[in-house]
mmCIF file of C-alpha atoms in Angstrom:
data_model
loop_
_atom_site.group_PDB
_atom_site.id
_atom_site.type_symbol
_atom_site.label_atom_id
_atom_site.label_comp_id
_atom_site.label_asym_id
_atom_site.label_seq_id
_atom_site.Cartn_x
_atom_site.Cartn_y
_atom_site.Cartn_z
ATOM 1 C CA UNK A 49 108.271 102.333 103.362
ATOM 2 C CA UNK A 50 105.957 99.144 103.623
ATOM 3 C CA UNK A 51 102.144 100.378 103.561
ATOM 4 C CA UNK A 52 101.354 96.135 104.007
ATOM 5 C CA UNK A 53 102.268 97.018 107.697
ATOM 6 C CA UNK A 54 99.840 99.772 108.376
ATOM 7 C CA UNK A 55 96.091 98.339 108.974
ATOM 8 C CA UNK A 56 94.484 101.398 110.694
ATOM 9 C CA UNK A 57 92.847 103.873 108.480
ATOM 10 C CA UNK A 58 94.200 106.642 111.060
ATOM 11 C CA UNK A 59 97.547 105.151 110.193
ATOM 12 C CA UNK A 60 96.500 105.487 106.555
ATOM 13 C CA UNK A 61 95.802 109.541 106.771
ATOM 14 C CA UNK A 62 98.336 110.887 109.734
ATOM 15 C CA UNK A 63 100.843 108.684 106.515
ATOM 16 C CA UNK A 64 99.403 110.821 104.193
ATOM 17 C CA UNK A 65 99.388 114.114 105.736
ATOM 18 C CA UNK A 66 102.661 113.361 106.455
ATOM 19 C CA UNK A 67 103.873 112.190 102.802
ATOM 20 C CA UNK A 68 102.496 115.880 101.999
ATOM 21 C CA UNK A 69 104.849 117.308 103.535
ATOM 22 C CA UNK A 70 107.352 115.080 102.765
ATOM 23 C CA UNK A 71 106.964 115.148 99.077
ATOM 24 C CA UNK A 72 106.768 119.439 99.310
ATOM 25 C CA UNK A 73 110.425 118.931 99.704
ATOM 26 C CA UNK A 74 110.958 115.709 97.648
ATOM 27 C CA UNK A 75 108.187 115.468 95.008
ATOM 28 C CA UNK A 76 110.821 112.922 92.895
ATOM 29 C CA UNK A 77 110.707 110.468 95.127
ATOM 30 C CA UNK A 78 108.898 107.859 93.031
ATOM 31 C CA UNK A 79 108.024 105.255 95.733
ATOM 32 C CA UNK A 80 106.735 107.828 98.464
ATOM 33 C CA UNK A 81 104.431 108.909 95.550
ATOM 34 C CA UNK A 82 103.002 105.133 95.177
ATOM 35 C CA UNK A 83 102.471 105.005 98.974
ATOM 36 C CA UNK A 84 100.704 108.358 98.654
ATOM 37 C CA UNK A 85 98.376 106.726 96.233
ATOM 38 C CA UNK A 86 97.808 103.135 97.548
ATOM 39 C CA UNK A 87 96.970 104.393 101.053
ATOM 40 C CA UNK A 88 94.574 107.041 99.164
ATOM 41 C CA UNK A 89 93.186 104.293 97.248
ATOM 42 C CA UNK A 90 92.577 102.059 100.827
ATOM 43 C CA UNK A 91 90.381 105.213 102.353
ATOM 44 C CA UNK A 92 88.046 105.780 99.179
ATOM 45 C CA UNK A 93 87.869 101.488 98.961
ATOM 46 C CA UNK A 94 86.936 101.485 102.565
ATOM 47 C CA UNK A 95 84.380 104.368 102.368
ATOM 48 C CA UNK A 96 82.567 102.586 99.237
ATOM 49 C CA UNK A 97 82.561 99.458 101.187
ATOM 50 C CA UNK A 98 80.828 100.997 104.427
ATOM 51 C CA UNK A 99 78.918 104.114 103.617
ATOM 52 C CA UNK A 100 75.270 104.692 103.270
ATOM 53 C CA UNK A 101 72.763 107.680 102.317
ATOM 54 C CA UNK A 102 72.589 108.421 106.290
ATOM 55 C CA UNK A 103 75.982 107.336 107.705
ATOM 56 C CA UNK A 104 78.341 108.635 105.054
ATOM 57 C CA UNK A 105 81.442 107.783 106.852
ATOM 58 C CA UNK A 106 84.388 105.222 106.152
ATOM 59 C CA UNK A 107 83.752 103.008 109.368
ATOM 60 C CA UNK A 108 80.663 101.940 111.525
ATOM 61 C CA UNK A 109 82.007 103.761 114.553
ATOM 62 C CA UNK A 110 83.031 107.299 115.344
ATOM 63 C CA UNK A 111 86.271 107.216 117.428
ATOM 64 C CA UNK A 112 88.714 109.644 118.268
ATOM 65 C CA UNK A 113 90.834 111.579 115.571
ATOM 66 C CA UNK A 114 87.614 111.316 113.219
ATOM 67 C CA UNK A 115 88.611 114.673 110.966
ATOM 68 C CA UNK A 116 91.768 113.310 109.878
ATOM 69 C CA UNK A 117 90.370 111.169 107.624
ATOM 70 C CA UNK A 118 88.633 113.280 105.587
ATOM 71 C CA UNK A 119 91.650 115.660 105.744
ATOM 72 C CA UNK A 120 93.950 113.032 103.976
ATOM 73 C CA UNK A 121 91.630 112.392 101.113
ATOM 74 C CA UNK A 122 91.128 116.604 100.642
ATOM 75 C CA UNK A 123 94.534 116.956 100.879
ATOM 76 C CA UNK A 124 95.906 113.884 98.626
ATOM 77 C CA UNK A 125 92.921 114.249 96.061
ATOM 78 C CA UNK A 126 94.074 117.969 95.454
ATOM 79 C CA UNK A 127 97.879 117.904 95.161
ATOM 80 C CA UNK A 128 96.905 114.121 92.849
ATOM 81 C CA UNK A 129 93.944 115.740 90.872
ATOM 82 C CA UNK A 130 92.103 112.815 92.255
ATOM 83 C CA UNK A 131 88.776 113.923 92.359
ATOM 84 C CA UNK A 132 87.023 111.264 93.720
ATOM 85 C CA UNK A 133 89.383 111.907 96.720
ATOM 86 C CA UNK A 134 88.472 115.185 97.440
ATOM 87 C CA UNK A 135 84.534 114.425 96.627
ATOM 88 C CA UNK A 136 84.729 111.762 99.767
ATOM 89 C CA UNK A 137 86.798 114.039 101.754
ATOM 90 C CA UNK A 138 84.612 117.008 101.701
ATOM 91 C CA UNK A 139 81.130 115.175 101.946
ATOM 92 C CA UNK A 140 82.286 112.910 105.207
ATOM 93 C CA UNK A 141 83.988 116.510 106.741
ATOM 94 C CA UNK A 142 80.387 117.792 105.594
ATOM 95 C CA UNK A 143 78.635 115.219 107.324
ATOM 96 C CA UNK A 144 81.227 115.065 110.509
ATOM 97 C CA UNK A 145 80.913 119.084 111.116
ATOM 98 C CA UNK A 146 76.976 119.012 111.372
ATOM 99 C CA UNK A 147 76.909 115.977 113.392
ATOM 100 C CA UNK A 148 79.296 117.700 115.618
ATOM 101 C CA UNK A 149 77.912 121.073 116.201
ATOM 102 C CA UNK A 150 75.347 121.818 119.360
ATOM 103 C CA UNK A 151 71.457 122.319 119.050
ATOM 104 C CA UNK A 152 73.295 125.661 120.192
ATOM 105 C CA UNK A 153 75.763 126.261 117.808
ATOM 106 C CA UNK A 154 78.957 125.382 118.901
ATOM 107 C CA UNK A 155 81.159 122.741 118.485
ATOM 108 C CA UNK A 156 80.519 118.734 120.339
ATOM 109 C CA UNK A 157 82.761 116.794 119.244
ATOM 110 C CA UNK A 158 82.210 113.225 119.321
ATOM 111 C CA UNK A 159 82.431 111.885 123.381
ATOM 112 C CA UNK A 160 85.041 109.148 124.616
ATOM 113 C CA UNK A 161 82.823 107.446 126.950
ATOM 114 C CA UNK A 162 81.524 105.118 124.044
ATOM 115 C CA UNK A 163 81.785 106.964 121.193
ATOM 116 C CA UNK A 164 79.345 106.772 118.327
ATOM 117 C CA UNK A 165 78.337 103.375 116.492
ATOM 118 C CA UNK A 166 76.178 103.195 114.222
ATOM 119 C CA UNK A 167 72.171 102.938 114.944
ATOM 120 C CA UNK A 168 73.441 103.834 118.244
ATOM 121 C CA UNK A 169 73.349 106.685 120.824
ATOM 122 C CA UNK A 170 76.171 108.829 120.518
ATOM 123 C CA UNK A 171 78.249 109.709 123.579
ATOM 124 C CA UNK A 172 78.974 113.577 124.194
ATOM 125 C CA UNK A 173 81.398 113.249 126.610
ATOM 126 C CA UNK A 174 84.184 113.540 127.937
ATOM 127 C CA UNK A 175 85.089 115.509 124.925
ATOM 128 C CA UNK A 176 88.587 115.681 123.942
ATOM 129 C CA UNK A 177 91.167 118.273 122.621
ATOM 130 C CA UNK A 178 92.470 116.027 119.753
ATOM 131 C CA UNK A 179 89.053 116.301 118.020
ATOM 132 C CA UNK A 180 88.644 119.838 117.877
ATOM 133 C CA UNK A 181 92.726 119.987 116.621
ATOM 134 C CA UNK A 182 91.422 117.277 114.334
ATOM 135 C CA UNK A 183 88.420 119.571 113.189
ATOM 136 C CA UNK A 184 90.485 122.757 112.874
ATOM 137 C CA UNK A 185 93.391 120.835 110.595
ATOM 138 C CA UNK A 186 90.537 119.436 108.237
ATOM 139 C CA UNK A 187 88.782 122.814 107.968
ATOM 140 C CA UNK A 188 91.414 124.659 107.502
ATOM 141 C CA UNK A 189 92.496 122.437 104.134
ATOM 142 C CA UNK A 190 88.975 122.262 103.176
ATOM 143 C CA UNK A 191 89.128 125.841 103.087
ATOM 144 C CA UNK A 192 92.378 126.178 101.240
ATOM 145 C CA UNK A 193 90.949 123.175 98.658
ATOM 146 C CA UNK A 194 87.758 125.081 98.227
ATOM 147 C CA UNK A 195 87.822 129.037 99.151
ATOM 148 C CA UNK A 196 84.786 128.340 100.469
ATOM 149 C CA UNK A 197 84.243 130.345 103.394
ATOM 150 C CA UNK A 198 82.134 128.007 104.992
ATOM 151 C CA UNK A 199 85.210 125.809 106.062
ATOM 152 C CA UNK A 200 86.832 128.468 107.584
ATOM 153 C CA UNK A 201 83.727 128.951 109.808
ATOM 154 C CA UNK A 202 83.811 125.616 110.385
ATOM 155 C CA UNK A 203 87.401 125.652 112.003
ATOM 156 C CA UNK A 204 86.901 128.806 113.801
ATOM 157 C CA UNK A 205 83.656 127.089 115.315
ATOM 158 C CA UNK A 206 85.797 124.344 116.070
ATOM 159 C CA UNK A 207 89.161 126.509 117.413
ATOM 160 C CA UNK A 208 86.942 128.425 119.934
ATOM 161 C CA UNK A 209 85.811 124.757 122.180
ATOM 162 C CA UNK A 210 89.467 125.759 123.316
ATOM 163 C CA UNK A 211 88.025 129.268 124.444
ATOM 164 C CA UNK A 212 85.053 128.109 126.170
ATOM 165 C CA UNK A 213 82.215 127.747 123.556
ATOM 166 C CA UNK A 214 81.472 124.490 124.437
ATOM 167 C CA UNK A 215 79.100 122.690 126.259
ATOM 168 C CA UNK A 216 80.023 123.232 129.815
ATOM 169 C CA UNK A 217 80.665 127.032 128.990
ATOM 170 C CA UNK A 218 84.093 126.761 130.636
ATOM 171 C CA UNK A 219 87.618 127.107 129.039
ATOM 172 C CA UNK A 220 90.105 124.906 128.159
ATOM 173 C CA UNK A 221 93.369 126.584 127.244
ATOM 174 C CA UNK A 222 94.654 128.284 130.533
ATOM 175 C CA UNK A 223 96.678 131.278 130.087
ATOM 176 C CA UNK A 224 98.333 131.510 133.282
ATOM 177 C CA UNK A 225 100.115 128.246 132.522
ATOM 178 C CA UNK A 226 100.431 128.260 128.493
ATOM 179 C CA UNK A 227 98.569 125.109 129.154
ATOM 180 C CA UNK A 228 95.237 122.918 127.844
ATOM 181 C CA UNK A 229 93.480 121.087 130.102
ATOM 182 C CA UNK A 230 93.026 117.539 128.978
ATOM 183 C CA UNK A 231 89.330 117.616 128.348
ATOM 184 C CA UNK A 232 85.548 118.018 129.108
ATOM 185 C CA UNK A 233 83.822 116.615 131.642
ATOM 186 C CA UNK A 234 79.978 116.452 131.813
ATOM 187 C CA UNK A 235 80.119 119.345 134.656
ATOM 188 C CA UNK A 236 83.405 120.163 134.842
ATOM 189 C CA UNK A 237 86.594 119.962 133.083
ATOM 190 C CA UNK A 238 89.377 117.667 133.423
ATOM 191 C CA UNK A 239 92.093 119.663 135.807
ATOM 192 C CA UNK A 240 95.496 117.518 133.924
ATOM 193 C CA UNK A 241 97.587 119.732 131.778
ATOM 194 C CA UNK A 242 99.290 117.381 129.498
ATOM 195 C CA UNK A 243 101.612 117.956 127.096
ATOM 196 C CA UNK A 244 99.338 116.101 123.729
ATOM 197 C CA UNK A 245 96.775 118.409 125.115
ATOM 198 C CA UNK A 246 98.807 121.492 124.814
ATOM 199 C CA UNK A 247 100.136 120.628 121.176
ATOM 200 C CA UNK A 248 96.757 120.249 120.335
ATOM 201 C CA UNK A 249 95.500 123.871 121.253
ATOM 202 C CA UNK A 250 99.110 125.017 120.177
ATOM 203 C CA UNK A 251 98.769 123.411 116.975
ATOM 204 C CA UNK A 252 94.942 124.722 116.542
ATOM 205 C CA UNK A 253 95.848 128.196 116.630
ATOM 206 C CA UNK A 254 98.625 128.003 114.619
ATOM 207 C CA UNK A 255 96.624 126.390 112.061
ATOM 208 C CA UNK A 256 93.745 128.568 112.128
ATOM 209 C CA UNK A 257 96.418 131.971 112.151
ATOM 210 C CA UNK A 258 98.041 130.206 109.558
ATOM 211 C CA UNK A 259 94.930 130.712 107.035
ATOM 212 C CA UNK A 260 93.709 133.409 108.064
ATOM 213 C CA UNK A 261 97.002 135.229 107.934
ATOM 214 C CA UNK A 262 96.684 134.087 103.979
ATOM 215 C CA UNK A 263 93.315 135.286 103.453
ATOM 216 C CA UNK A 264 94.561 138.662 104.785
ATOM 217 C CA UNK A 265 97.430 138.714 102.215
ATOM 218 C CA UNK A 266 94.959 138.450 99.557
ATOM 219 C CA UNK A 267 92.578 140.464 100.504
ATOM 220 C CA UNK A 268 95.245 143.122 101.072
ATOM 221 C CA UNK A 269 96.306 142.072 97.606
ATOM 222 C CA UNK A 270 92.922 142.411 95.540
ATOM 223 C CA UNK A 271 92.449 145.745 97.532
ATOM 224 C CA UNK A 272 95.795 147.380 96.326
ATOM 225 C CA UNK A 273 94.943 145.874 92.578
ATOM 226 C CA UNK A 274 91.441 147.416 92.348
ATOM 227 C CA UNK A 275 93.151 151.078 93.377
ATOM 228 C CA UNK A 276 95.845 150.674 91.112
#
């Protein structure tokens, strides 16, 4: 594995996330570890080199896929005991999760139709399924880093744009077809099923049952300790 060839900090974290895994199965591997912490070193570098006070964040611009940054460094800076890691990675989730939720309450994520650069005007649509899978993912770890309960708000918030709590009020995940449609429109949303789309509301709920299917188990747990 050559890290040289990846330039994108996306690349950096969906690597990382990935090396996770790879390393629950194959902590040994001695070079896969290095690549876990160069490209963990590269995120925290670029976030030092690019964040201020107000835009705490490791580029100018808000993309697409924003959440899995932070997500990376939460995840890596646990299973490392890199602290610094998960510092970064829970303030820019912080900062990501307010910026992204409605005067209303519900979850906006960041808009397509020119994003959000900074000292800019951000763009609130069309809103897109990856983000809130994105949103849910990073949550979801911050919760399991933390306990904080907070973070499982946070994905839950995030899980139910699928559902309809959104901006246009109209839902996303279509259960006659098993499908998601593709996005959110200003007024309307986009008709397309596709396939990324569906993974991504797939791959939210699984996520979100995923944790809360643990935090059952313990609760369950601590009940049948206090009776005993």
């Amino acid at each position: 594995m050559n890290s040289s060839e990846l330039t994108s900090p996306r690349a950096w974290a969906g690597t990382l996330i990935g090396i996770h895994e790879y390393l629950r199965r194959l902590s040994g591997d001695r070079l896969v570890n290095e690549v876990r912490e160069t490209l963990t070193n590269r995120l925290i570098d670029l976030y030092q080199d690019t964040a201020t006070d107000d835009w705490p964040w490791f580029e100018d611009t808000l993309n697409y896929d924003n959440a899995r940054l932070p997500h990376a460094l939460i995840l890596s800076g646990y299973w490392t005991s890199n602290a610094k890691a998960t510092q970064i990675g829970l303030r820019t989730l912080g900062w990501l999760s307010k910026l992204q939720r409605a005067p209303q309450g519900h979850f906006r994520p960041i808009g397509t139709n020119g994003f959000y650069r900074r000292g800019g005007q951000r763009a609130d649509f069309d809103q897109q399924p990856i983000e809130a899978l994105a949103m849910v993912s990073a949550c979801a770890e911050a919760y399991r880093t933390t306990e904080d309960s907070r973070w499982l708000n946070e994905a839950r918030l995030a899980f139910e744009w699928f559902l309809g709590r959104n901006d246009v009020g109209l839902e996303l995940y279509d259960a006659s077809t098993g499908g998601c449609h593709d996005g959110l429109h200003l007024d309307r949303i986009n008709e397309n099923q596709g396939a990324e789309s569906t993974l991504a509301f797939l791959l939210s709920l699984a996520e979100l049952k995923l944790v809360e299917s643990s935090l059952a188990a313990f609760r369950r747990a601590a009940e049948m300790a206090d009776s005993g």
